[in-house]
Coordinates of C-alpha atoms in Angstrom, one line a residue:
M165 CA -34.9 -18.5 -1.4
A166 CA -33.6 -15.0 -1.1
T167 CA -30.3 -14.2 0.7
N168 CA -28.8 -11.0 1.9
A169 CA -25.3 -12.1 0.9
R170 CA -23.2 -9.5 -0.8
L171 CA -20.5 -10.3 -3.3
V172 CA -17.3 -8.6 -2.2
V173 CA -14.9 -7.9 -5.0
A174 CA -11.3 -7.8 -4.0
D175 CA -9.2 -4.8 -5.0
P176 CA -6.4 -6.2 -7.1
V177 CA -4.0 -3.4 -6.2
D178 CA -4.7 -3.9 -2.4
L179 CA -4.2 -7.7 -2.8
K180 CA -0.9 -7.2 -4.6
V181 CA 0.4 -4.6 -2.1
R182 CA -0.6 -6.9 0.8
G183 CA 1.3 -9.7 -0.8
I184 CA 4.4 -7.6 -1.1
F185 CA 4.1 -6.5 2.5
A186 CA 3.6 -10.1 3.6
A187 CA 6.7 -11.3 1.6
V188 CA 9.0 -8.6 2.7
L189 CA 8.0 -8.3 6.3
K190 CA 7.1 -12.0 6.9
I191 CA 3.6 -11.1 8.1
D192 CA 0.1 -12.2 7.4
G193 CA -1.1 -9.7 4.8
A194 CA -4.7 -10.4 5.6
N195 CA -4.3 -8.6 8.9
L196 CA -3.3 -5.3 7.3
K197 CA -5.7 -2.4 7.7
E198 CA -5.4 1.0 6.1
S199 CA -4.8 2.4 9.6
T200 CA -2.0 -0.1 10.3
D201 CA 1.0 1.9 11.5
L202 CA 4.2 1.0 9.6
T203 CA 6.5 1.7 12.5
A204 CA 4.5 1.0 15.6
D205 CA 2.5 -2.1 14.3
L206 CA 4.9 -3.5 11.7
A207 CA 8.3 -2.3 12.9
V208 CA 9.2 -1.1 9.4
D209 CA 12.7 0.5 9.4
S210 CA 14.4 2.5 6.6
L211 CA 15.8 -0.7 5.0
D212 CA 12.3 -2.3 5.1
A213 CA 10.8 0.8 3.5
L214 CA 13.4 0.8 0.7
E215 CA 12.8 -2.9 0.0
L216 CA 9.0 -2.4 0.0
A217 CA 9.3 0.5 -2.4
L218 CA 11.5 -1.4 -4.7
K219 CA 9.3 -4.5 -4.7
I220 CA 6.2 -2.4 -5.3
Q221 CA 7.9 -0.6 -8.2
D222 CA 8.9 -4.0 -9.7
G223 CA 5.5 -5.5 -9.0
F224 CA 3.5 -2.7 -10.6
G225 CA 5.9 -1.4 -13.1
I226 CA 5.8 2.1 -11.6
E227 CA 8.3 4.6 -10.2
L228 CA 8.2 5.7 -6.6
D229 CA 10.5 8.1 -4.8
E230 CA 12.1 5.9 -2.2
K231 CA 12.8 8.9 0.0
D232 CA 9.2 10.0 0.0
F233 CA 8.1 6.4 0.5
A234 CA 10.0 6.3 3.8
L235 CA 7.8 9.2 5.1
F236 CA 4.6 7.2 4.9
T237 CA 3.2 6.2 8.3
S238 CA 0.4 3.8 7.5
Y239 CA -0.4 1.0 5.1
G240 CA -3.3 3.1 3.8
E241 CA -0.9 5.9 2.8
V242 CA 1.2 3.4 0.9
L243 CA -1.9 2.0 -0.8
A244 CA -3.2 5.4 -1.7
C245 CA 0.2 6.4 -3.2
V246 CA 0.3 3.3 -5.4
R247 CA -3.2 4.0 -6.6
E248 CA -2.3 7.6 -7.3
V249 CA 0.8 6.8 -9.2
M250 CA -1.0 4.1 -11.2
T251 CA -3.8 6.4 -12.2
G252 CA -1.8 9.6 -12.5
R253 CA -4.2 11.4 -10.2
P254 CA -5.4 11.2 -6.6
T255 CA -8.6 9.4 -5.8
P256 CA -11.4 11.9 -4.9
E257 CA -11.7 10.7 -1.3
E258 CA -8.0 10.7 -0.6
G259 CA -6.7 13.9 -2.3
S260 CA -3.2 14.2 -3.4
L261 CA -0.5 12.8 -1.1
W262 CA 2.0 15.2 -2.7
Q263 CA 0.5 18.5 -1.6

């Protein structure tokens, strides 16, 4: 019996960042989309942005510029930044966030 089911492999970076957002902002991380607006949808203020940046740094063992982090407008931008910092280069489809 053949099925058309696809195995979806979860992105560990995305899962971890979602968990951090959920813990800091007291939200359901499963509802986050790359287009989720940090201010309009999540009501992230400067203190939240600082806490998110620090938790992400601790969680991934990376360094982020907290001032630059506060400029991100969407969950997708945060996720792309974490991936870029972890790999040391932008992903091809995203390009560098630091241009």
